[in-house]
mmCIF file of C-alpha atoms in Angstrom:
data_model
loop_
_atom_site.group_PDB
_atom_site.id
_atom_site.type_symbol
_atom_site.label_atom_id
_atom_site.label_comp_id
_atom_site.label_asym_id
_atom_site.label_seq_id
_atom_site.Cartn_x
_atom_site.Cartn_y
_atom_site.Cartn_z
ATOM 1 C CA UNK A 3 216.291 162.676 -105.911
ATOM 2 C CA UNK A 4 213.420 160.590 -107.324
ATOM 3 C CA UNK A 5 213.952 162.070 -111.041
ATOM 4 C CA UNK A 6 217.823 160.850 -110.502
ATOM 5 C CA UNK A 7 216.693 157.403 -108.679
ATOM 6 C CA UNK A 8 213.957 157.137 -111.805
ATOM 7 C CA UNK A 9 217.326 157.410 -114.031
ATOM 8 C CA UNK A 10 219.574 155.090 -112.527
ATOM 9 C CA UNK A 11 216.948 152.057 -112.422
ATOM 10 C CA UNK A 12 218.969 149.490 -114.576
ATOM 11 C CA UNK A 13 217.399 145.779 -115.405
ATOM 12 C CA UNK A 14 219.283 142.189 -115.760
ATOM 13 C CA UNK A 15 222.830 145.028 -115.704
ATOM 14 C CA UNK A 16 225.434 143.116 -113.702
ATOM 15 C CA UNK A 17 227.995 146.307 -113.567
ATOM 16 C CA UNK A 18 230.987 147.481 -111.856
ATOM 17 C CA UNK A 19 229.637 150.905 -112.072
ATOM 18 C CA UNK A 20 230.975 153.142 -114.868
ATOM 19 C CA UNK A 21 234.580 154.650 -113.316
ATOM 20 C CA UNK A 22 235.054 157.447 -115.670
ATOM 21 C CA UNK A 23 238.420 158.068 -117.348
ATOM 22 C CA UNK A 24 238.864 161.228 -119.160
ATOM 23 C CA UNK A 25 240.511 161.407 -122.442
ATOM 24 C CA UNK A 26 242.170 164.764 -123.151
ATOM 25 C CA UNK A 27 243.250 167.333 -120.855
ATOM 26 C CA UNK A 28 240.914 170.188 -122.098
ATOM 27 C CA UNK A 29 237.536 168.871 -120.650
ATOM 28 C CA UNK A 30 237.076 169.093 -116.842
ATOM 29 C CA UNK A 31 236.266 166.418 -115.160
ATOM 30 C CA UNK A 32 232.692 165.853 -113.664
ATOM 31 C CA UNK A 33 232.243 163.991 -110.627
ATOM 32 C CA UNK A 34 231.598 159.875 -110.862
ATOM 33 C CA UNK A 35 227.805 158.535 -110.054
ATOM 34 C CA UNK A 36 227.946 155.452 -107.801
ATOM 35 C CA UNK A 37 225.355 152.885 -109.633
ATOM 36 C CA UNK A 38 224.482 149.945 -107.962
ATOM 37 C CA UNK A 39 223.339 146.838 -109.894
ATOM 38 C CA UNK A 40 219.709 145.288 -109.694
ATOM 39 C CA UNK A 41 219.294 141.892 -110.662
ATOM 40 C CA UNK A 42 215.446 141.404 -111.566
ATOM 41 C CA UNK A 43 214.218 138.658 -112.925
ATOM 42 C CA UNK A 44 211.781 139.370 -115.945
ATOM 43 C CA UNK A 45 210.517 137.477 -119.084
ATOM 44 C CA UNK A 46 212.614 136.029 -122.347
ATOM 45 C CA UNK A 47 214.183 138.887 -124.218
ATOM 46 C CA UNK A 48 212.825 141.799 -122.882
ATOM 47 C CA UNK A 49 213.345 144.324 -125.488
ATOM 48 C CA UNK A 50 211.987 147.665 -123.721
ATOM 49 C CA UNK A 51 212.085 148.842 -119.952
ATOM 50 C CA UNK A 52 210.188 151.909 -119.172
ATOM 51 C CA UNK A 53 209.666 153.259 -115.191
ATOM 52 C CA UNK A 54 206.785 154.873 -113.964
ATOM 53 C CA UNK A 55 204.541 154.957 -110.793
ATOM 54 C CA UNK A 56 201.642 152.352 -111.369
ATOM 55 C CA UNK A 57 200.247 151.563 -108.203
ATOM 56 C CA UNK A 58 199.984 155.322 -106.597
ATOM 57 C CA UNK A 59 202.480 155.145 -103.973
ATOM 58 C CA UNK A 60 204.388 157.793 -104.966
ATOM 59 C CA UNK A 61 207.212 155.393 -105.820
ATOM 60 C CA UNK A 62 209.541 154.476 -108.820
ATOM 61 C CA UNK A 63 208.189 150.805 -110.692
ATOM 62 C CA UNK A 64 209.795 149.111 -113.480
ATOM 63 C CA UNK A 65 207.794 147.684 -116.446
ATOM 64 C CA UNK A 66 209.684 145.287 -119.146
ATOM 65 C CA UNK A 67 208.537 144.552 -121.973
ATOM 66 C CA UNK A 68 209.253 140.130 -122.898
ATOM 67 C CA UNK A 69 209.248 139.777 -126.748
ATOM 68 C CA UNK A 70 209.464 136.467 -126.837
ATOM 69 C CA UNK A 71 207.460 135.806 -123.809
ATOM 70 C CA UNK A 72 204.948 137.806 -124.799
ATOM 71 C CA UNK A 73 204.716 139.774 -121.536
ATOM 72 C CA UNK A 74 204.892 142.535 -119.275
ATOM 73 C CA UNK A 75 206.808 142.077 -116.006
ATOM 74 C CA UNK A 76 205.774 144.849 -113.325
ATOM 75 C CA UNK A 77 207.576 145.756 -110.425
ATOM 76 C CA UNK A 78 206.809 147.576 -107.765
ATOM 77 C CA UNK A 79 209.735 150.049 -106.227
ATOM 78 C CA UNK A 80 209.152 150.533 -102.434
ATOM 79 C CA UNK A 81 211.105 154.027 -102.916
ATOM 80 C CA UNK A 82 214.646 152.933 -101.351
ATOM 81 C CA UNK A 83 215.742 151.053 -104.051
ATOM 82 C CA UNK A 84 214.451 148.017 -103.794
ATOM 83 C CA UNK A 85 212.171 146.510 -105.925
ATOM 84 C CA UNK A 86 209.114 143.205 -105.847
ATOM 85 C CA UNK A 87 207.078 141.980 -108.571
ATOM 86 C CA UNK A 88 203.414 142.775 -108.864
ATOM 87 C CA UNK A 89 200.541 140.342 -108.050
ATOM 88 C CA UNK A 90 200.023 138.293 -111.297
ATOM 89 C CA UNK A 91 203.300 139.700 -113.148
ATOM 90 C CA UNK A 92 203.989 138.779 -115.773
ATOM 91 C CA UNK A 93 201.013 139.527 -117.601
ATOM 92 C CA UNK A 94 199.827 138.774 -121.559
ATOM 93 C CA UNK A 95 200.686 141.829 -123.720
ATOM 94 C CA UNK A 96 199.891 139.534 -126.805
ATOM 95 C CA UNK A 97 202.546 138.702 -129.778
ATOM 96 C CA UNK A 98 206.308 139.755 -129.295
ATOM 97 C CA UNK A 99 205.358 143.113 -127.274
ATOM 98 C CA UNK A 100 208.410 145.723 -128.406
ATOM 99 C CA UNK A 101 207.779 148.655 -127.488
ATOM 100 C CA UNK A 102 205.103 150.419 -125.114
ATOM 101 C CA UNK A 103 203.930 153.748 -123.970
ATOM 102 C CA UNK A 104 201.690 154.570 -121.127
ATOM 103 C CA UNK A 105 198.564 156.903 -119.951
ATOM 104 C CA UNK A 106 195.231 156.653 -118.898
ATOM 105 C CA UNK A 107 193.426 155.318 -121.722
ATOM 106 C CA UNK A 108 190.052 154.930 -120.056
ATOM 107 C CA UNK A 109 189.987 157.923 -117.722
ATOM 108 C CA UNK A 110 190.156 156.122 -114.438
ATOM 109 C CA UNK A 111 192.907 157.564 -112.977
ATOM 110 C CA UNK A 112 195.089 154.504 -113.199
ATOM 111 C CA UNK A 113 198.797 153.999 -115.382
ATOM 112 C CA UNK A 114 197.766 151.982 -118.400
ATOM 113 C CA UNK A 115 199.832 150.843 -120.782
ATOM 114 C CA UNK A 116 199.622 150.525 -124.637
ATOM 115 C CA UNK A 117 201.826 147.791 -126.616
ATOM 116 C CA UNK A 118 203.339 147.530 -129.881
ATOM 117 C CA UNK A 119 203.508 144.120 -130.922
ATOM 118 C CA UNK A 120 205.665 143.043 -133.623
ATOM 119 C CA UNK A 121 205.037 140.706 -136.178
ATOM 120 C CA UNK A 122 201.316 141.248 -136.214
ATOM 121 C CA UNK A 123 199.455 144.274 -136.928
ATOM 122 C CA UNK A 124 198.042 144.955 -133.852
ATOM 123 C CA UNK A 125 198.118 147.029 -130.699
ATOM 124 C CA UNK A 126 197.662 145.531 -127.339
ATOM 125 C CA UNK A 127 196.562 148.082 -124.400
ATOM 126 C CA UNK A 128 196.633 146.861 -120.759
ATOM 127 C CA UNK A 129 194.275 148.654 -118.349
ATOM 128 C CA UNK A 130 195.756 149.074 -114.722
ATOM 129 C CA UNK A 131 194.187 148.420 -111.458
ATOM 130 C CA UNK A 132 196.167 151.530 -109.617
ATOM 131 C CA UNK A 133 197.730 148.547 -107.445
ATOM 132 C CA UNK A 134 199.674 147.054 -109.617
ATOM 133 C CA UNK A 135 197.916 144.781 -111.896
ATOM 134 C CA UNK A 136 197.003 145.119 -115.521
ATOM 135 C CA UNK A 137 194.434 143.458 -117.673
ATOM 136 C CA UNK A 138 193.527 143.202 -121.014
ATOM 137 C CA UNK A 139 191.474 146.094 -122.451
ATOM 138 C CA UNK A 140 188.104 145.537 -124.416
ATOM 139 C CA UNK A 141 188.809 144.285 -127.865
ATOM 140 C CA UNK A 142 192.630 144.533 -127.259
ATOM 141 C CA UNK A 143 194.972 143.327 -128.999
ATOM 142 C CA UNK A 144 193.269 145.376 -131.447
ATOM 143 C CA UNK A 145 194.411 145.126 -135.459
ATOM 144 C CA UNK A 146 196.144 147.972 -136.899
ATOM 145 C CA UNK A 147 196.663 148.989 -140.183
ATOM 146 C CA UNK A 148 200.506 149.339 -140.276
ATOM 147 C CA UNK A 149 202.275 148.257 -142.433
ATOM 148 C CA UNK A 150 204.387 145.697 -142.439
ATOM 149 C CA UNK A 151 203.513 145.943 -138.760
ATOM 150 C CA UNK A 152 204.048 148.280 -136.168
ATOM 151 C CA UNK A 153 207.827 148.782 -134.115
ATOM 152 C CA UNK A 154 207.703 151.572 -131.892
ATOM 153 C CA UNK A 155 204.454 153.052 -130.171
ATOM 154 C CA UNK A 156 203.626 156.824 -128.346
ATOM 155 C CA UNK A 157 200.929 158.703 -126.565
ATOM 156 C CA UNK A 158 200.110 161.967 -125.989
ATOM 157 C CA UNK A 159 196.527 164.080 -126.544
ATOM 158 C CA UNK A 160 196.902 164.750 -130.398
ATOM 159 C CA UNK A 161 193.560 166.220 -131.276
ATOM 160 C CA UNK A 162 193.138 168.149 -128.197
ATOM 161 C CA UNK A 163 189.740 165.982 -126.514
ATOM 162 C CA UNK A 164 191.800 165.113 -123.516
ATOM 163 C CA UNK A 165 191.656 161.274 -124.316
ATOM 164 C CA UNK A 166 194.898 160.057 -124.841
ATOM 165 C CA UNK A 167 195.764 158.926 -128.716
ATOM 166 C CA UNK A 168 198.994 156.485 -130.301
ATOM 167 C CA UNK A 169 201.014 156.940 -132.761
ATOM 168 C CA UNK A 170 202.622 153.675 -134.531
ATOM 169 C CA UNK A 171 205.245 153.432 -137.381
ATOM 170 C CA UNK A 172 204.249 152.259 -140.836
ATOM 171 C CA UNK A 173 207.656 152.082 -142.326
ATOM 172 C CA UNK A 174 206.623 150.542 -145.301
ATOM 173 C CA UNK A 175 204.886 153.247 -146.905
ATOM 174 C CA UNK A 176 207.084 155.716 -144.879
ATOM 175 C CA UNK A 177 203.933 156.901 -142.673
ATOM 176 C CA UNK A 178 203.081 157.159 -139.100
ATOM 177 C CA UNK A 179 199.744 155.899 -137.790
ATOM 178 C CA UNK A 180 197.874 158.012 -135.643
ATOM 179 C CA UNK A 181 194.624 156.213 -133.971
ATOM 180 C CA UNK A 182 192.713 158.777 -131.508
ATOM 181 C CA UNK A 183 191.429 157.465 -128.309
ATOM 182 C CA UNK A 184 187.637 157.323 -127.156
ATOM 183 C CA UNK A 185 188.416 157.074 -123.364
ATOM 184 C CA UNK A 186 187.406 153.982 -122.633
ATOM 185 C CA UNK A 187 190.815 151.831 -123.323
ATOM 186 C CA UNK A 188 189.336 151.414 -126.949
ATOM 187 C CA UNK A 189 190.401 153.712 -130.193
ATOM 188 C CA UNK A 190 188.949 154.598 -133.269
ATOM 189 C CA UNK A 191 190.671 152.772 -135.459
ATOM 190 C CA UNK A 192 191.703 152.908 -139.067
ATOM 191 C CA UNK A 193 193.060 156.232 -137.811
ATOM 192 C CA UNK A 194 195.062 158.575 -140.112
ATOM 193 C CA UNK A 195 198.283 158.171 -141.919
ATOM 194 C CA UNK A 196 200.895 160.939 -142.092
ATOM 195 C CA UNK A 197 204.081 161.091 -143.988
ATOM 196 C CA UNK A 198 207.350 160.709 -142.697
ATOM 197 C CA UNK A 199 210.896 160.364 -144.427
ATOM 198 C CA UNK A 200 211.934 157.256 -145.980
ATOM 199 C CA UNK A 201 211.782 154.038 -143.672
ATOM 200 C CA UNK A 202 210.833 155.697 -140.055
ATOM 201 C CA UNK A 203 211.843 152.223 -138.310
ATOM 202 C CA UNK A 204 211.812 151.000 -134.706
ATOM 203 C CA UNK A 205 211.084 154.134 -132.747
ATOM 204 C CA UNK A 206 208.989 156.916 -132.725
ATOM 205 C CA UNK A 207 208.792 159.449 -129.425
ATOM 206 C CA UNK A 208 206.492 162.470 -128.659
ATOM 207 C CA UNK A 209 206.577 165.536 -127.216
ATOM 208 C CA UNK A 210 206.352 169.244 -127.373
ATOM 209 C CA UNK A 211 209.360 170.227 -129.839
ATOM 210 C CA UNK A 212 208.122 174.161 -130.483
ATOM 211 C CA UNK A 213 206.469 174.808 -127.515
ATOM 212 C CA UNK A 214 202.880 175.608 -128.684
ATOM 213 C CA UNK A 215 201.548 173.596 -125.970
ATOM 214 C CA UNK A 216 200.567 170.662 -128.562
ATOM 215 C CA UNK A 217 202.464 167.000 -128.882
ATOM 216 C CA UNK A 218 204.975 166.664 -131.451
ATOM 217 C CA UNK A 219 205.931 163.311 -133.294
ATOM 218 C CA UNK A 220 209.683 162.070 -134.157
ATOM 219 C CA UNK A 221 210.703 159.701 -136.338
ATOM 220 C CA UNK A 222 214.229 158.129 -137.639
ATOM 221 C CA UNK A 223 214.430 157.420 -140.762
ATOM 222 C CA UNK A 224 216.941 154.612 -141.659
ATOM 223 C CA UNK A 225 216.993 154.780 -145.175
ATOM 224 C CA UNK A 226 216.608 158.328 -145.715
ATOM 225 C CA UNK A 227 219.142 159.016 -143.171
ATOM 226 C CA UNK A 228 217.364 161.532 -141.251
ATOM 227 C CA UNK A 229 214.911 162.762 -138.705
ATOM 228 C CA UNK A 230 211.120 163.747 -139.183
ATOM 229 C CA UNK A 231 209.589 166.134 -136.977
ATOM 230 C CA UNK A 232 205.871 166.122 -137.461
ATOM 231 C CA UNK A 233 204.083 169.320 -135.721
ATOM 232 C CA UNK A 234 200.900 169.010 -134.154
ATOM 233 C CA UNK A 235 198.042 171.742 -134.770
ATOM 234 C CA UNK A 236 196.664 170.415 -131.219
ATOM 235 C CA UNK A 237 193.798 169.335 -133.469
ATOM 236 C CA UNK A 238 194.821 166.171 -135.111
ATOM 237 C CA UNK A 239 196.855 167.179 -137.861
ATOM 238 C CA UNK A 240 200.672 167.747 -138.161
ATOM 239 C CA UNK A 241 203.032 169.870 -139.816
ATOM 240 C CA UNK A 242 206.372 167.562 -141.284
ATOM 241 C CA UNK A 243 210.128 168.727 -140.944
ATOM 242 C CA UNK A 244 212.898 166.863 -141.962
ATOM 243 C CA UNK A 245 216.447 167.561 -140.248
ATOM 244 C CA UNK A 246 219.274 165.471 -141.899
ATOM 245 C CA UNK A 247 221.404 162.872 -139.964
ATOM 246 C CA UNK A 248 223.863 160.333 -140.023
ATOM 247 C CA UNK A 249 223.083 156.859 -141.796
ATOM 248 C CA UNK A 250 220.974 154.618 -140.209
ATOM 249 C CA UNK A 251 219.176 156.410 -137.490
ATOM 250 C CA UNK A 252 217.454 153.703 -135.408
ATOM 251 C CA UNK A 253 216.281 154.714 -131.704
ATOM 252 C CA UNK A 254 215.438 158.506 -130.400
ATOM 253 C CA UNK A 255 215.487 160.377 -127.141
ATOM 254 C CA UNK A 256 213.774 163.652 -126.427
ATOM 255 C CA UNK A 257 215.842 165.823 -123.568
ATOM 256 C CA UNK A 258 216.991 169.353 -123.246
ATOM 257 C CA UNK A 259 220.508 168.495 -123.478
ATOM 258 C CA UNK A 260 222.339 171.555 -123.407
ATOM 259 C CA UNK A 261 219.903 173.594 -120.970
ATOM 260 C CA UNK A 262 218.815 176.082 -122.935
ATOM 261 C CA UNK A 263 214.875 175.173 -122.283
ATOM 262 C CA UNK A 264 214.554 173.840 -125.478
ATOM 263 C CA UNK A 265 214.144 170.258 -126.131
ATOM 264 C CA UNK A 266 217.030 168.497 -128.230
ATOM 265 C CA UNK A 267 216.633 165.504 -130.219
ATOM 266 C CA UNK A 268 219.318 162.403 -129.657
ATOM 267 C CA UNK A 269 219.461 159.795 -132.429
ATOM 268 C CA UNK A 270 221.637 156.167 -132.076
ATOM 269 C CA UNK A 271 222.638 155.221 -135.096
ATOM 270 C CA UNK A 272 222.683 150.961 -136.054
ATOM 271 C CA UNK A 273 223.033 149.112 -138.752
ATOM 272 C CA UNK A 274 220.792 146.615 -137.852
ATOM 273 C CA UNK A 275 223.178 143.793 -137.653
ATOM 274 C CA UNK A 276 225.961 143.786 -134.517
ATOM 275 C CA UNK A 277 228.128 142.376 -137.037
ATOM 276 C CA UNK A 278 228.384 145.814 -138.628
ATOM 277 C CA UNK A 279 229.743 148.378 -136.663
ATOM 278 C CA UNK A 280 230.403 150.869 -139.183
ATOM 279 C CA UNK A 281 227.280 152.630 -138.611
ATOM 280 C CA UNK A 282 227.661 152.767 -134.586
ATOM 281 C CA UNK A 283 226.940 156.306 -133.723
ATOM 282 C CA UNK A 284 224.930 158.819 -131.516
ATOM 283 C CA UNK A 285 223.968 162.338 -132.721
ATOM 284 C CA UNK A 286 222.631 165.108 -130.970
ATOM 285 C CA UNK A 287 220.515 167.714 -132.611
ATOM 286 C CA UNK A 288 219.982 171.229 -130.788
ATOM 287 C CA UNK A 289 216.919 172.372 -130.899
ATOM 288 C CA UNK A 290 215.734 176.503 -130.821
ATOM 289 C CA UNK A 291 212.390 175.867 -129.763
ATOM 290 C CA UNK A 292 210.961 177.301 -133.227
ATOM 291 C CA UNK A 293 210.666 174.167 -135.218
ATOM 292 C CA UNK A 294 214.558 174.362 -136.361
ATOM 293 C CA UNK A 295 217.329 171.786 -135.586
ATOM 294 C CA UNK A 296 221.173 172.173 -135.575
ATOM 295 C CA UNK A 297 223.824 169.171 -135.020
ATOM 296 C CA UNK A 298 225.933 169.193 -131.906
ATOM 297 C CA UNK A 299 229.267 170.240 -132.858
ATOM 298 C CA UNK A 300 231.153 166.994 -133.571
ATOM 299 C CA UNK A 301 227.772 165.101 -134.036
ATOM 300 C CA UNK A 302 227.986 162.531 -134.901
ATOM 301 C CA UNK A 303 229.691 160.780 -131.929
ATOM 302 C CA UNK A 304 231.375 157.280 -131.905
ATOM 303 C CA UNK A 305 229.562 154.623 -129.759
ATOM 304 C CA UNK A 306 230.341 151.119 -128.638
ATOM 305 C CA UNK A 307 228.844 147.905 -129.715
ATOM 306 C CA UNK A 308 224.701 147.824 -130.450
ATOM 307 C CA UNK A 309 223.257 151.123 -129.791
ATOM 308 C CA UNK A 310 220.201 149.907 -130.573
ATOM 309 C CA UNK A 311 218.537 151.981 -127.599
ATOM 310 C CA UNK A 312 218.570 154.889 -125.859
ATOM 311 C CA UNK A 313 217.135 157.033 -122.951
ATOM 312 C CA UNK A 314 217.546 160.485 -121.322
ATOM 313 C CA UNK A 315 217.137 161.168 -117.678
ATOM 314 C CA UNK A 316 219.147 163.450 -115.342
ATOM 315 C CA UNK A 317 222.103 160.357 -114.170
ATOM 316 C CA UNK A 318 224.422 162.828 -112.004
ATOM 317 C CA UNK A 319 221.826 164.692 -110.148
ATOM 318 C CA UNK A 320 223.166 167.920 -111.463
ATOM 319 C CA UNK A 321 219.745 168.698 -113.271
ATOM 320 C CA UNK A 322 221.001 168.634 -116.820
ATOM 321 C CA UNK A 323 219.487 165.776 -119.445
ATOM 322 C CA UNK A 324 222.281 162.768 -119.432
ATOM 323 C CA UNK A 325 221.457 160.397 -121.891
ATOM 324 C CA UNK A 326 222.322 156.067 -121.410
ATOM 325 C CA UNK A 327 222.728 153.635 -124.123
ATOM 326 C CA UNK A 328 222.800 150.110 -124.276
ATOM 327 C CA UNK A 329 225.585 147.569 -125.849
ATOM 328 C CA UNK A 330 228.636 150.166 -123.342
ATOM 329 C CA UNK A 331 229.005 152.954 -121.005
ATOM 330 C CA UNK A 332 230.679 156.128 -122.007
ATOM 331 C CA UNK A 333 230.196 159.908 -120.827
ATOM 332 C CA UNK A 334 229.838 162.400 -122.961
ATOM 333 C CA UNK A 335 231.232 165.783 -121.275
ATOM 334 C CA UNK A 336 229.312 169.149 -122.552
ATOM 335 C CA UNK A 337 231.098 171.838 -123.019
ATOM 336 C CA UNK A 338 230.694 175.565 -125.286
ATOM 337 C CA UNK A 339 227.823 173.240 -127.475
ATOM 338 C CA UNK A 340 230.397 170.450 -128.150
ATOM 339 C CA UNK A 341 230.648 166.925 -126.895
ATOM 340 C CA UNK A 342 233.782 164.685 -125.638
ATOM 341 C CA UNK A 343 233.260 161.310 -124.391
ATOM 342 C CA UNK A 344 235.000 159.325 -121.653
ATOM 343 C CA UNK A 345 234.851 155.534 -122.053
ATOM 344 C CA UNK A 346 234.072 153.390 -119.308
ATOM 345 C CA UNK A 347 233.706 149.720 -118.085
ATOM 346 C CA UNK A 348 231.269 147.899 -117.648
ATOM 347 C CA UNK A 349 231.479 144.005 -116.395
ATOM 348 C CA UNK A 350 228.779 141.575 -117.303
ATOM 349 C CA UNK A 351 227.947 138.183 -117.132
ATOM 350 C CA UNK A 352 230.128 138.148 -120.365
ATOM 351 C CA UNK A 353 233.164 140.795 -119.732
ATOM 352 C CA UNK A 354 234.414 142.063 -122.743
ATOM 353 C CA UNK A 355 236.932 144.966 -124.015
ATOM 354 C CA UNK A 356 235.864 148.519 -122.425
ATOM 355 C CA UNK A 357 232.831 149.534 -124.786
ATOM 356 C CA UNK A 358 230.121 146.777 -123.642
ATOM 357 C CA UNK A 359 228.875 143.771 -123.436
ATOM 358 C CA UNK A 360 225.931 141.851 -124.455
ATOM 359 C CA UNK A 361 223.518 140.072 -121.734
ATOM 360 C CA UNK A 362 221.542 137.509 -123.533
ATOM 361 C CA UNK A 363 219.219 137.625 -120.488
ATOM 362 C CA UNK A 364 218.369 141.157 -120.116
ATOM 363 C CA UNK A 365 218.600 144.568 -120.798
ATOM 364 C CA UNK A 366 221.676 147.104 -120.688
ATOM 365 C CA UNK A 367 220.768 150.108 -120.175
ATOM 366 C CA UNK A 368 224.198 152.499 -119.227
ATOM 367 C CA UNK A 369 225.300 155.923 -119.831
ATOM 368 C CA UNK A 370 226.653 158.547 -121.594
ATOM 369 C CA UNK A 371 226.824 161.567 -119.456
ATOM 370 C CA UNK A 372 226.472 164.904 -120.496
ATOM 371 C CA UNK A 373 226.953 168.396 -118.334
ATOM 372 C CA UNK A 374 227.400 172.133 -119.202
ATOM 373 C CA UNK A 375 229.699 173.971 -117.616
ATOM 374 C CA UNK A 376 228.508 177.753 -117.210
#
């Protein structure tokens, strides 16, 4: 219940709730999800929401991440569904925050959070309190040499010390910045460089892709038109792969989507300009678990309007990875390795045609639903 609550969570999304119609007879239906909408008030253009538990109460919280602001909003989930901000929220998160990732960067036991901001070259890591509150961290925001400056930010243990490290794109020379932590909320910066394919903009997402027990990287490459899978040794160096994929790949999720125990790699596809929907696309690569990726069958999918983000989390309670996008609402049915999708409504502040609609005030984050019938 709290991994499906966790996946629900939806900011600023003023919805009708996603009444799925199927299209085709040969897919079975899966049962609807009731969502309910949460109005939370947060900072101007918040470009990220993440959920986590940062004041140890065993219970859901929301962090959003205000570009142009240039805070983090925190609230704190009571475990019902509701939701209040923090003490002091929002709090400074320095230049146009776009991205964050979170761990405990100085070994206190507390959710901390580490920033991307873009625009600048620098990182900007907020130590939490454990109740709620988060404060800047020693020398933070902290220069980084990426170049032109850094989009999307992860954590995980790459060098095995158990201090948490990032990892921040350097699109322009088509490398990925890897700074290790020293456990006190401060890293050792330059760091080291590795290469990735051409252009690995906006996002970049970790975790363990061969199951070696050591954090993997992922990038999308938007001018290469692919996907980079950089292998950690559990030591500080990786290992690069590169899987081919539609143009334009542009945000990433990390899920076992057809539950074989394997993670799977999902890829939205954007042009960069919602003008241009020609690119609009989501594509699913199935991975084996032994450092080799396969496309869905029928990847890559159609989307709606500005898939510029997306997330996996189990939606339908039925413990297989759905994955929600933002700009519309679809499903996408599994069934023998192949995906169909079922468009939805969704109403906003500004309805539009069934496939989405912008919110200039907040973030959408809806659904495409996936489930394997066995």
């Amino acid at each position: 219940m709290r991994k499906l609550l966790l996946s629900i969570i939806i900011l600023e999304l003023l919805s009708t709730g996603c009444n799925m119609q199927t299209r085709g007879s040969k897919y079975a239906a899966a049962p609807d999800v009731p969502f309910r909408a949460l109005h939370l008030s947060v900072g101007t253009h918040p470009d990220m929401v993440n959920t986590t538990d940062v004041n140890k109460d065993g219970h859901i919280d929301i962090l959003a991440a205000n570009s142009d602001s240039n805070n983090v909003s925190v609230y704190l989930g009571d475990g019902k569904g509701g939701f209040s901000p923090a003490g002091g929220s929002p709090f400074p998160a320095g230049q146009e925050p776009s991205d964050f990732a979170t761990g405990d960067f100085n070994g206190d036991s507390n959710t901390d959070v580490a920033i991307a901001n873009h625009g600048v070259k620098t990182v900007t890591v907020l130590l939490g309190n454990g109740k709620g509150q988060f404060s800047l961290a020693p020398g933070s925001p902290f220069n980084v040499e990426s170049s032109p400056h850094p989009h999307g930010i992860a954590s995980a243990d790459f060098n095995g010390d158990q201090k948490p490290d990032i990892a921040v794109d350097s699109w322009g020379e088509n490398k990925v910045l890897v700074i290790f932590g020293k456990g006190d909320g401060t890293f050792q910066t330059p760091g080291m460089k590795f290469e990735a394919g051409k252009m690995p903009y906006h996002r970049l997402r970790t975790a363990d892709l061969n199951a070696d027990g050591n954090p993997d990287i992922v990038t999308s490459n938007f001018e290469a038109g692919s996907v980079s899978v950089l292998f950690g040794d559990g030591r500080g160096s990786f290992t690069r792969k590169d899987f081919p994929a539609s143009p334009n790949p542009f945000g990433i999720a990390i899920a076992d989507l057809n539950g074989d125990h394997h993670l799977d790699v999902a890829v939205v596809h954007y042009s960069g300009q919602d003008t241009d929907p020609t690119k609009n696309a989501l594509s699913v690569l199935f991975g084996d678990g032994k450092e080799n990726f396969s496309p869905a069958k029928g990847s890559p999918f159609s989307t709606g309007n500005y898939p510029g983000t997306l997330g996996a989390g189990d939606l339908n309670g039925d413990g297989i990875e759905d994955l929600r996008l933002t700009g519309f609402c679809q499903r996408l049915h599994l069934r023998d390795e192949s995906f169909a999708i079922h468009p939805t409504l969704v109403a906003g502040n500004e309805p539009r045609k069934p496939g989405g609609f912008v919110d200039s005030h907040g973030v959408n984050l809806q659904r495409i639903s996936q489930r394997m019938n066995r």
